[in-house]
Amino acid sequence: MLIAQISDPHLRPPGILYQGLVDSNAMFDAAVRHLNALDPAPDLVLLSGDLVDEGTAEEYAAARQALSAIRKPLLAIPGNHDHRERFRCCFRDRGYLPSEGPLHFAQGAFGPVRILGLDITVPGEHHGDMTDEACAWLAARLAEEPSRPTLVMMHQPPVESGIPYIDKYNCRGGERLADIIARYPNVERILCGHIHRAMQCRFAGTMLATAPSTTTAIALRLSPDAAPGSFLEPPALLLHQWKEGRGLITHVSPIGAFSGPWPFF
């Protein structure tokens, strides 16, 4: 099973630039063209939050148009820049999100790997939180199929990246999440966005990976007193390939036109 993960497009209304500087909509369109050209094509596309930038109805109208070009099934969760109810409305015809409450979902119809989407957003805030409700939902869903390969997708990572100005807004209650995940060795990955960079680490007996943004990259500044910043680095997405007997392997797939292929390796 091949699963593509895109993240943090921060879509704006038509004609409006992200942060007044970057055409995030055009960059997302390029990411979709890249997705659609992958060979082999992914079985499923995941979007790990911050679909839009300000949570407005106009942004979600633009998002629906942009997402309609993706040829494969899409599962998405909200991020801290999303508006929960407008996000729900944006995906109302896809049939996988609940009609009320947090936007958690469990989907296993697309192949051998089951996807659990965990909505840890806190309306009006930029950090995430493993609330009692989120912990209970996740524990119950994992208990349903304790042997099936599973991915857990959430927006803010429950760990520190080392980038001080983004770590202020990670997912709180990470130790509560770790207690649950550690009981289930079938969890192949925890997939996050939010960092606008590719990052990986061990977490609760599994691996955690964050996807790059399809727009700007948060500056990789690891000094405790580093000033916030972003760069227009080459965007990318993640490809997660699962095979029986091997498990999951994750690749970074840069988006853009590059020289090659050359006849050597």
mmCIF file with all atom_site columns, N, CA, C and O in Angstrom, residues 105-153:
data_model
loop_
_atom_site.group_PDB
_atom_site.id
_atom_site.type_symbol
_atom_site.label_atom_id
_atom_site.label_alt_id
_atom_site.label_comp_id
_atom_site.label_asym_id
_atom_site.label_entity_id
_atom_site.label_seq_id
_atom_site.pdbx_PDB_ins_code
_atom_site.Cartn_x
_atom_site.Cartn_y
_atom_site.Cartn_z
_atom_site.occupancy
_atom_site.B_iso_or_equiv
_atom_site.pdbx_formal_charge
_atom_site.auth_seq_id
_atom_site.auth_comp_id
_atom_site.auth_asym_id
_atom_site.auth_atom_id
_atom_site.pdbx_PDB_model_num
ATOM 1   N N  . PHE A 1 105 ? -11.458 10.490 12.991 1.00 0.00 ? 105 PHE A N  1
ATOM 2   C CA . PHE A 1 105 ? -12.025 9.487  12.088 1.00 0.00 ? 105 PHE A CA 1
ATOM 3   C C  . PHE A 1 105 ? -11.170 8.229  12.109 1.00 0.00 ? 105 PHE A C  1
ATOM 4   O O  . PHE A 1 105 ? -9.978  8.258  12.439 1.00 0.00 ? 105 PHE A O  1
ATOM 5   N N  . ALA A 1 106 ? -11.789 7.109  11.761 1.00 0.00 ? 106 ALA A N  1
ATOM 6   C CA . ALA A 1 106 ? -11.109 5.823  11.589 1.00 0.00 ? 106 ALA A CA 1
ATOM 7   C C  . ALA A 1 106 ? -11.496 5.289  10.220 1.00 0.00 ? 106 ALA A C  1
ATOM 8   O O  . ALA A 1 106 ? -12.686 5.143  9.928  1.00 0.00 ? 106 ALA A O  1
ATOM 9   N N  . GLN A 1 107 ? -10.491 5.007  9.382  1.00 0.00 ? 107 GLN A N  1
ATOM 10  C CA . GLN A 1 107 ? -10.753 4.534  8.030  1.00 0.00 ? 107 GLN A CA 1
ATOM 11  C C  . GLN A 1 107 ? -9.830  3.363  7.706  1.00 0.00 ? 107 GLN A C  1
ATOM 12  O O  . GLN A 1 107 ? -8.610  3.471  7.833  1.00 0.00 ? 107 GLN A O  1
ATOM 13  N N  . GLY A 1 108 ? -10.437 2.272  7.255  1.00 0.00 ? 108 GLY A N  1
ATOM 14  C CA . GLY A 1 108 ? -9.644  1.104  6.898  1.00 0.00 ? 108 GLY A CA 1
ATOM 15  C C  . GLY A 1 108 ? -10.037 0.491  5.582  1.00 0.00 ? 108 GLY A C  1
ATOM 16  O O  . GLY A 1 108 ? -9.702  -0.657 5.309  1.00 0.00 ? 108 GLY A O  1
ATOM 17  N N  . ALA A 1 109 ? -10.725 1.259  4.735  1.00 0.00 ? 109 ALA A N  1
ATOM 18  C CA . ALA A 1 109 ? -11.302 0.709  3.507  1.00 0.00 ? 109 ALA A CA 1
ATOM 19  C C  . ALA A 1 109 ? -10.390 0.817  2.297  1.00 0.00 ? 109 ALA A C  1
ATOM 20  O O  . ALA A 1 109 ? -10.768 0.367  1.216  1.00 0.00 ? 109 ALA A O  1
ATOM 21  N N  . PHE A 1 110 ? -9.204  1.396  2.438  1.00 0.00 ? 110 PHE A N  1
ATOM 22  C CA . PHE A 1 110 ? -8.384  1.700  1.266  1.00 0.00 ? 110 PHE A CA 1
ATOM 23  C C  . PHE A 1 110 ? -7.210  0.754  1.066  1.00 0.00 ? 110 PHE A C  1
ATOM 24  O O  . PHE A 1 110 ? -6.414  0.925  0.143  1.00 0.00 ? 110 PHE A O  1
ATOM 25  N N  . GLY A 1 111 ? -7.071  -0.232 1.942  1.00 0.00 ? 111 GLY A N  1
ATOM 26  C CA . GLY A 1 111 ? -5.966  -1.168 1.844  1.00 0.00 ? 111 GLY A CA 1
ATOM 27  C C  . GLY A 1 111 ? -5.689  -1.797 3.189  1.00 0.00 ? 111 GLY A C  1
ATOM 28  O O  . GLY A 1 111 ? -6.471  -1.650 4.140  1.00 0.00 ? 111 GLY A O  1
ATOM 29  N N  . PRO A 1 112 ? -4.567  -2.494 3.328  1.00 0.00 ? 112 PRO A N  1
ATOM 30  C CA . PRO A 1 112 ? -4.289  -3.205 4.576  1.00 0.00 ? 112 PRO A CA 1
ATOM 31  C C  . PRO A 1 112 ? -3.976  -2.315 5.769  1.00 0.00 ? 112 PRO A C  1
ATOM 32  O O  . PRO A 1 112 ? -4.079  -2.750 6.910  1.00 0.00 ? 112 PRO A O  1
ATOM 33  N N  . VAL A 1 113 ? -3.592  -1.057 5.514  1.00 0.00 ? 113 VAL A N  1
ATOM 34  C CA . VAL A 1 113 ? -3.218  -0.146 6.596  1.00 0.00 ? 113 VAL A CA 1
ATOM 35  C C  . VAL A 1 113 ? -4.428  0.694  7.000  1.00 0.00 ? 113 VAL A C  1
ATOM 36  O O  . VAL A 1 113 ? -5.095  1.299  6.154  1.00 0.00 ? 113 VAL A O  1
ATOM 37  N N  . ARG A 1 114 ? -4.709  0.730  8.289  1.00 0.00 ? 114 ARG A N  1
ATOM 38  C CA . ARG A 1 114 ? -5.815  1.521  8.831  1.00 0.00 ? 114 ARG A CA 1
ATOM 39  C C  . ARG A 1 114 ? -5.312  2.910  9.205  1.00 0.00 ? 114 ARG A C  1
ATOM 40  O O  . ARG A 1 114 ? -4.190  3.072  9.705  1.00 0.00 ? 114 ARG A O  1
ATOM 41  N N  . ILE A 1 115 ? -6.133  3.926  8.959  1.00 0.00 ? 115 ILE A N  1
ATOM 42  C CA . ILE A 1 115 ? -5.776  5.308  9.261  1.00 0.00 ? 115 ILE A CA 1
ATOM 43  C C  . ILE A 1 115 ? -6.676  5.827  10.368 1.00 0.00 ? 115 ILE A C  1
ATOM 44  O O  . ILE A 1 115 ? -7.912  5.787  10.259 1.00 0.00 ? 115 ILE A O  1
ATOM 45  N N  . LEU A 1 116 ? -6.064  6.337  11.442 1.00 0.00 ? 116 LEU A N  1
ATOM 46  C CA . LEU A 1 116 ? -6.800  7.013  12.506 1.00 0.00 ? 116 LEU A CA 1
ATOM 47  C C  . LEU A 1 116 ? -6.442  8.494  12.463 1.00 0.00 ? 116 LEU A C  1
ATOM 48  O O  . LEU A 1 116 ? -5.276  8.864  12.618 1.00 0.00 ? 116 LEU A O  1
ATOM 49  N N  . GLY A 1 117 ? -7.437  9.327  12.214 1.00 0.00 ? 117 GLY A N  1
ATOM 50  C CA . GLY A 1 117 ? -7.241  10.770 12.234 1.00 0.00 ? 117 GLY A CA 1
ATOM 51  C C  . GLY A 1 117 ? -7.641  11.322 13.583 1.00 0.00 ? 117 GLY A C  1
ATOM 52  O O  . GLY A 1 117 ? -8.757  11.086 14.059 1.00 0.00 ? 117 GLY A O  1
ATOM 53  N N  . LEU A 1 118 ? -6.746  12.055 14.230 1.00 0.00 ? 118 LEU A N  1
ATOM 54  C CA . LEU A 1 118 ? -6.953  12.533 15.600 1.00 0.00 ? 118 LEU A CA 1
ATOM 55  C C  . LEU A 1 118 ? -6.959  14.057 15.596 1.00 0.00 ? 118 LEU A C  1
ATOM 56  O O  . LEU A 1 118 ? -5.950  14.693 15.289 1.00 0.00 ? 118 LEU A O  1
ATOM 57  N N  . ASP A 1 119 ? -8.106  14.632 15.904 1.00 0.00 ? 119 ASP A N  1
ATOM 58  C CA . ASP A 1 119 ? -8.258  16.084 15.936 1.00 0.00 ? 119 ASP A CA 1
ATOM 59  C C  . ASP A 1 119 ? -7.891  16.588 17.326 1.00 0.00 ? 119 ASP A C  1
ATOM 60  O O  . ASP A 1 119 ? -8.683  16.511 18.262 1.00 0.00 ? 119 ASP A O  1
ATOM 61  N N  . ILE A 1 120 ? -6.684  17.133 17.443 1.00 0.00 ? 120 ILE A N  1
ATOM 62  C CA . ILE A 1 120 ? -6.199  17.620 18.736 1.00 0.00 ? 120 ILE A CA 1
ATOM 63  C C  . ILE A 1 120 ? -6.198  19.139 18.802 1.00 0.00 ? 120 ILE A C  1
ATOM 64  O O  . ILE A 1 120 ? -5.625  19.730 19.713 1.00 0.00 ? 120 ILE A O  1
ATOM 65  N N  . THR A 1 121 ? -6.829  19.789 17.812 1.00 0.00 ? 121 THR A N  1
ATOM 66  C CA . THR A 1 121 ? -6.821  21.246 17.789 1.00 0.00 ? 121 THR A CA 1
ATOM 67  C C  . THR A 1 121 ? -7.614  21.817 18.964 1.00 0.00 ? 121 THR A C  1
ATOM 68  O O  . THR A 1 121 ? -8.560  21.210 19.460 1.00 0.00 ? 121 THR A O  1
ATOM 69  N N  . VAL A 1 122 ? -7.206  23.000 19.378 1.00 0.00 ? 122 VAL A N  1
ATOM 70  C CA . VAL A 1 122 ? -7.883  23.749 20.441 1.00 0.00 ? 122 VAL A CA 1
ATOM 71  C C  . VAL A 1 122 ? -8.394  25.030 19.799 1.00 0.00 ? 122 VAL A C  1
ATOM 72  O O  . VAL A 1 122 ? -7.589  25.905 19.453 1.00 0.00 ? 122 VAL A O  1
ATOM 73  N N  . PRO A 1 123 ? -9.708  25.158 19.574 1.00 0.00 ? 123 PRO A N  1
ATOM 74  C CA . PRO A 1 123 ? -10.220 26.334 18.874 1.00 0.00 ? 123 PRO A CA 1
ATOM 75  C C  . PRO A 1 123 ? -9.711  27.643 19.476 1.00 0.00 ? 123 PRO A C  1
ATOM 76  O O  . PRO A 1 123 ? -9.750  27.849 20.685 1.00 0.00 ? 123 PRO A O  1
ATOM 77  N N  . GLY A 1 124 ? -9.189  28.493 18.609 1.00 0.00 ? 124 GLY A N  1
ATOM 78  C CA . GLY A 1 124 ? -8.670  29.787 19.039 1.00 0.00 ? 124 GLY A CA 1
ATOM 79  C C  . GLY A 1 124 ? -7.246  29.776 19.538 1.00 0.00 ? 124 GLY A C  1
ATOM 80  O O  . GLY A 1 124 ? -6.701  30.821 19.873 1.00 0.00 ? 124 GLY A O  1
ATOM 81  N N  . GLU A 1 125 ? -6.615  28.598 19.593 1.00 0.00 ? 125 GLU A N  1
ATOM 82  C CA . GLU A 1 125 ? -5.236  28.471 20.074 1.00 0.00 ? 125 GLU A CA 1
ATOM 83  C C  . GLU A 1 125 ? -4.375  27.804 18.999 1.00 0.00 ? 125 GLU A C  1
ATOM 84  O O  . GLU A 1 125 ? -4.890  27.177 18.072 1.00 0.00 ? 125 GLU A O  1
ATOM 85  N N  . HIS A 1 126 ? -3.062  27.917 19.158 1.00 0.00 ? 126 HIS A N  1
ATOM 86  C CA . HIS A 1 126 ? -2.151  27.306 18.179 1.00 0.00 ? 126 HIS A CA 1
ATOM 87  C C  . HIS A 1 126 ? -1.535  26.000 18.666 1.00 0.00 ? 126 HIS A C  1
ATOM 88  O O  . HIS A 1 126 ? -0.973  25.254 17.871 1.00 0.00 ? 126 HIS A O  1
ATOM 89  N N  . HIS A 1 127 ? -1.622  25.702 19.947 1.00 0.00 ? 127 HIS A N  1
ATOM 90  C CA . HIS A 1 127 ? -1.111  24.420 20.431 1.00 0.00 ? 127 HIS A CA 1
ATOM 91  C C  . HIS A 1 127 ? -2.190  23.349 20.281 1.00 0.00 ? 127 HIS A C  1
ATOM 92  O O  . HIS A 1 127 ? -3.370  23.644 20.073 1.00 0.00 ? 127 HIS A O  1
ATOM 93  N N  . GLY A 1 128 ? -1.773  22.092 20.368 1.00 0.00 ? 128 GLY A N  1
ATOM 94  C CA . GLY A 1 128 ? -2.714  20.981 20.418 1.00 0.00 ? 128 GLY A CA 1
ATOM 95  C C  . GLY A 1 128 ? -2.808  20.438 21.828 1.00 0.00 ? 128 GLY A C  1
ATOM 96  O O  . GLY A 1 128 ? -2.011  20.790 22.705 1.00 0.00 ? 128 GLY A O  1
ATOM 97  N N  . ASP A 1 129 ? -3.771  19.534 22.055 1.00 0.00 ? 129 ASP A N  1
ATOM 98  C CA . ASP A 1 129 ? -3.952  18.993 23.408 1.00 0.00 ? 129 ASP A CA 1
ATOM 99  C C  . ASP A 1 129 ? -4.549  17.595 23.332 1.00 0.00 ? 129 ASP A C  1
ATOM 100 O O  . ASP A 1 129 ? -5.558  17.370 22.651 1.00 0.00 ? 129 ASP A O  1
ATOM 101 N N  . MET A 1 130 ? -3.905  16.648 24.014 1.00 0.00 ? 130 MET A N  1
ATOM 102 C CA . MET A 1 130 ? -4.467  15.311 24.179 1.00 0.00 ? 130 MET A CA 1
ATOM 103 C C  . MET A 1 130 ? -5.432  15.345 25.354 1.00 0.00 ? 130 MET A C  1
ATOM 104 O O  . MET A 1 130 ? -5.081  15.033 26.485 1.00 0.00 ? 130 MET A O  1
ATOM 105 N N  . THR A 1 131 ? -6.652  15.746 25.077 1.00 0.00 ? 131 THR A N  1
ATOM 106 C CA . THR A 1 131 ? -7.678  15.851 26.103 1.00 0.00 ? 131 THR A CA 1
ATOM 107 C C  . THR A 1 131 ? -8.134  14.461 26.547 1.00 0.00 ? 131 THR A C  1
ATOM 108 O O  . THR A 1 131 ? -7.814  13.447 25.915 1.00 0.00 ? 131 THR A O  1
ATOM 109 N N  . ASP A 1 132 ? -8.919  14.425 27.620 1.00 0.00 ? 132 ASP A N  1
ATOM 110 C CA . ASP A 1 132 ? -9.510  13.151 28.058 1.00 0.00 ? 132 ASP A CA 1
ATOM 111 C C  . ASP A 1 132 ? -10.303 12.513 26.921 1.00 0.00 ? 132 ASP A C  1
ATOM 112 O O  . ASP A 1 132 ? -10.234 11.302 26.703 1.00 0.00 ? 132 ASP A O  1
ATOM 113 N N  . GLU A 1 133 ? -11.069 13.343 26.207 1.00 0.00 ? 133 GLU A N  1
ATOM 114 C CA . GLU A 1 133 ? -11.905 12.840 25.114 1.00 0.00 ? 133 GLU A CA 1
ATOM 115 C C  . GLU A 1 133 ? -11.050 12.259 23.996 1.00 0.00 ? 133 GLU A C  1
ATOM 116 O O  . GLU A 1 133 ? -11.343 11.171 23.465 1.00 0.00 ? 133 GLU A O  1
ATOM 117 N N  . ALA A 1 134 ? -9.983  12.957 23.611 1.00 0.00 ? 134 ALA A N  1
ATOM 118 C CA . ALA A 1 134 ? -9.112  12.471 22.550 1.00 0.00 ? 134 ALA A CA 1
ATOM 119 C C  . ALA A 1 134 ? -8.426  11.166 22.955 1.00 0.00 ? 134 ALA A C  1
ATOM 120 O O  . ALA A 1 134 ? -8.310  10.228 22.147 1.00 0.00 ? 134 ALA A O  1
ATOM 121 N N  . CYS A 1 135 ? -7.980  11.094 24.199 1.00 0.00 ? 135 CYS A N  1
ATOM 122 C CA . CYS A 1 135 ? -7.330  9.870  24.683 1.00 0.00 ? 135 CYS A CA 1
ATOM 123 C C  . CYS A 1 135 ? -8.305  8.697  24.676 1.00 0.00 ? 135 CYS A C  1
ATOM 124 O O  . CYS A 1 135 ? -7.954  7.582  24.240 1.00 0.00 ? 135 CYS A O  1
ATOM 125 N N  . ALA A 1 136 ? -9.529  8.925  25.137 1.00 0.00 ? 136 ALA A N  1
ATOM 126 C CA . ALA A 1 136 ? -10.514 7.850  25.180 1.00 0.00 ? 136 ALA A CA 1
ATOM 127 C C  . ALA A 1 136 ? -10.873 7.380  23.777 1.00 0.00 ? 136 ALA A C  1
ATOM 128 O O  . ALA A 1 136 ? -11.008 6.167  23.527 1.00 0.00 ? 136 ALA A O  1
ATOM 129 N N  . TRP A 1 137 ? -11.038 8.320  22.851 1.00 0.00 ? 137 TRP A N  1
ATOM 130 C CA . TRP A 1 137 ? -11.375 7.948  21.473 1.00 0.00 ? 137 TRP A CA 1
ATOM 131 C C  . TRP A 1 137 ? -10.262 7.107  20.855 1.00 0.00 ? 137 TRP A C  1
ATOM 132 O O  . TRP A 1 137 ? -10.518 6.060  20.255 1.00 0.00 ? 137 TRP A O  1
ATOM 133 N N  . LEU A 1 138 ? -9.017  7.567  20.992 1.00 0.00 ? 138 LEU A N  1
ATOM 134 C CA . LEU A 1 138 ? -7.902  6.850  20.384 1.00 0.00 ? 138 LEU A CA 1
ATOM 135 C C  . LEU A 1 138 ? -7.745  5.465  21.001 1.00 0.00 ? 138 LEU A C  1
ATOM 136 O O  . LEU A 1 138 ? -7.550  4.474  20.267 1.00 0.00 ? 138 LEU A O  1
ATOM 137 N N  . ALA A 1 139 ? -7.807  5.366  22.309 1.00 0.00 ? 139 ALA A N  1
ATOM 138 C CA . ALA A 1 139 ? -7.663  4.063  22.961 1.00 0.00 ? 139 ALA A CA 1
ATOM 139 C C  . ALA A 1 139 ? -8.742  3.087  22.492 1.00 0.00 ? 139 ALA A C  1
ATOM 140 O O  . ALA A 1 139 ? -8.465  1.904  22.235 1.00 0.00 ? 139 ALA A O  1
ATOM 141 N N  . ALA A 1 140 ? -9.968  3.583  22.352 1.00 0.00 ? 140 ALA A N  1
ATOM 142 C CA . ALA A 1 140 ? -11.061 2.717  21.901 1.00 0.00 ? 140 ALA A CA 1
ATOM 143 C C  . ALA A 1 140 ? -10.855 2.257  20.471 1.00 0.00 ? 140 ALA A C  1
ATOM 144 O O  . ALA A 1 140 ? -11.098 1.078  20.134 1.00 0.00 ? 140 ALA A O  1
ATOM 145 N N  . ARG A 1 141 ? -10.399 3.135  19.600 1.00 0.00 ? 141 ARG A N  1
ATOM 146 C CA . ARG A 1 141 ? -10.209 2.756  18.194 1.00 0.00 ? 141 ARG A CA 1
ATOM 147 C C  . ARG A 1 141 ? -9.046  1.778  18.040 1.00 0.00 ? 141 ARG A C  1
ATOM 148 O O  . ARG A 1 141 ? -9.126  0.819  17.265 1.00 0.00 ? 141 ARG A O  1
ATOM 149 N N  . LEU A 1 142 ? -7.963  1.986  18.760 1.00 0.00 ? 142 LEU A N  1
ATOM 150 C CA . LEU A 1 142 ? -6.834  1.058  18.676 1.00 0.00 ? 142 LEU A CA 1
ATOM 151 C C  . LEU A 1 142 ? -7.215  -0.323 19.199 1.00 0.00 ? 142 LEU A C  1
ATOM 152 O O  . LEU A 1 142 ? -6.762  -1.343 18.675 1.00 0.00 ? 142 LEU A O  1
ATOM 153 N N  . ALA A 1 143 ? -8.059  -0.362 20.217 1.00 0.00 ? 143 ALA A N  1
ATOM 154 C CA . ALA A 1 143 ? -8.482  -1.645 20.783 1.00 0.00 ? 143 ALA A CA 1
ATOM 155 C C  . ALA A 1 143 ? -9.355  -2.444 19.827 1.00 0.00 ? 143 ALA A C  1
ATOM 156 O O  . ALA A 1 143 ? -9.464  -3.670 19.956 1.00 0.00 ? 143 ALA A O  1
ATOM 157 N N  . GLU A 1 144 ? -9.966  -1.776 18.851 1.00 0.00 ? 144 GLU A N  1
ATOM 158 C CA . GLU A 1 144 ? -10.844 -2.463 17.907 1.00 0.00 ? 144 GLU A CA 1
ATOM 159 C C  . GLU A 1 144 ? -10.079 -3.417 16.989 1.00 0.00 ? 144 GLU A C  1
ATOM 160 O O  . GLU A 1 144 ? -10.581 -4.489 16.646 1.00 0.00 ? 144 GLU A O  1
ATOM 161 N N  . GLU A 1 145 ? -8.889  -3.026 16.563 1.00 0.00 ? 145 GLU A N  1
ATOM 162 C CA . GLU A 1 145 ? -8.101  -3.839 15.631 1.00 0.00 ? 145 GLU A CA 1
ATOM 163 C C  . GLU A 1 145 ? -6.633  -3.821 16.071 1.00 0.00 ? 145 GLU A C  1
ATOM 164 O O  . GLU A 1 145 ? -5.788  -3.196 15.436 1.00 0.00 ? 145 GLU A O  1
ATOM 165 N N  . PRO A 1 146 ? -6.317  -4.515 17.158 1.00 0.00 ? 146 PRO A N  1
ATOM 166 C CA . PRO A 1 146 ? -4.988  -4.396 17.759 1.00 0.00 ? 146 PRO A CA 1
ATOM 167 C C  . PRO A 1 146 ? -3.868  -5.050 16.968 1.00 0.00 ? 146 PRO A C  1
ATOM 168 O O  . PRO A 1 146 ? -2.697  -4.877 17.328 1.00 0.00 ? 146 PRO A O  1
ATOM 169 N N  . SER A 1 147 ? -4.193  -5.782 15.913 1.00 0.00 ? 147 SER A N  1
ATOM 170 C CA . SER A 1 147 ? -3.150  -6.436 15.124 1.00 0.00 ? 147 SER A CA 1
ATOM 171 C C  . SER A 1 147 ? -2.983  -5.822 13.742 1.00 0.00 ? 147 SER A C  1
ATOM 172 O O  . SER A 1 147 ? -2.042  -6.187 13.026 1.00 0.00 ? 147 SER A O  1
ATOM 173 N N  . ARG A 1 148 ? -3.871  -4.941 13.358 1.00 0.00 ? 148 ARG A N  1
ATOM 174 C CA . ARG A 1 148 ? -3.825  -4.398 11.993 1.00 0.00 ? 148 ARG A CA 1
ATOM 175 C C  . ARG A 1 148 ? -2.832  -3.244 11.910 1.00 0.00 ? 148 ARG A C  1
ATOM 176 O O  . ARG A 1 148 ? -2.803  -2.363 12.782 1.00 0.00 ? 148 ARG A O  1
ATOM 177 N N  . PRO A 1 149 ? -1.980  -3.201 10.860 1.00 0.00 ? 149 PRO A N  1
ATOM 178 C CA . PRO A 1 149 ? -1.067  -2.058 10.699 1.00 0.00 ? 149 PRO A CA 1
ATOM 179 C C  . PRO A 1 149 ? -1.856  -0.748 10.698 1.00 0.00 ? 149 PRO A C  1
ATOM 180 O O  . PRO A 1 149 ? -2.861  -0.620 9.985  1.00 0.00 ? 149 PRO A O  1
ATOM 181 N N  . THR A 1 150 ? -1.397  0.205  11.493 1.00 0.00 ? 150 THR A N  1
ATOM 182 C CA . THR A 1 150 ? -2.167  1.427  11.716 1.00 0.00 ? 150 THR A CA 1
ATOM 183 C C  . THR A 1 150 ? -1.262  2.649  11.691 1.00 0.00 ? 150 THR A C  1
ATOM 184 O O  . THR A 1 150 ? -0.142  2.626  12.210 1.00 0.00 ? 150 THR A O  1
ATOM 185 N N  . LEU A 1 151 ? -1.773  3.716  11.075 1.00 0.00 ? 151 LEU A N  1
ATOM 186 C CA . LEU A 1 151 ? -1.144  5.031  11.133 1.00 0.00 ? 151 LEU A CA 1
ATOM 187 C C  . LEU A 1 151 ? -2.046  5.956  11.931 1.00 0.00 ? 151 LEU A C  1
ATOM 188 O O  . LEU A 1 151 ? -3.268  5.957  11.737 1.00 0.00 ? 151 LEU A O  1
ATOM 189 N N  . VAL A 1 152 ? -1.451  6.748  12.813 1.00 0.00 ? 152 VAL A N  1
ATOM 190 C CA . VAL A 1 152 ? -2.182  7.762  13.562 1.00 0.00 ? 152 VAL A CA 1
ATOM 191 C C  . VAL A 1 152 ? -1.750  9.124  13.045 1.00 0.00 ? 152 VAL A C  1
ATOM 192 O O  . VAL A 1 152 ? -0.561  9.465  13.098 1.00 0.00 ? 152 VAL A O  1
ATOM 193 N N  . MET A 1 153 ? -2.706  9.888  12.514 1.00 0.00 ? 153 MET A N  1
ATOM 194 C CA . MET A 1 153 ? -2.394  11.206 11.965 1.00 0.00 ? 153 MET A CA 1
ATOM 195 C C  . MET A 1 153 ? -2.941  12.290 12.895 1.00 0.00 ? 153 MET A C  1
ATOM 196 O O  . MET A 1 153 ? -4.111  12.267 13.276 1.00 0.00 ? 153 MET A O  1
#
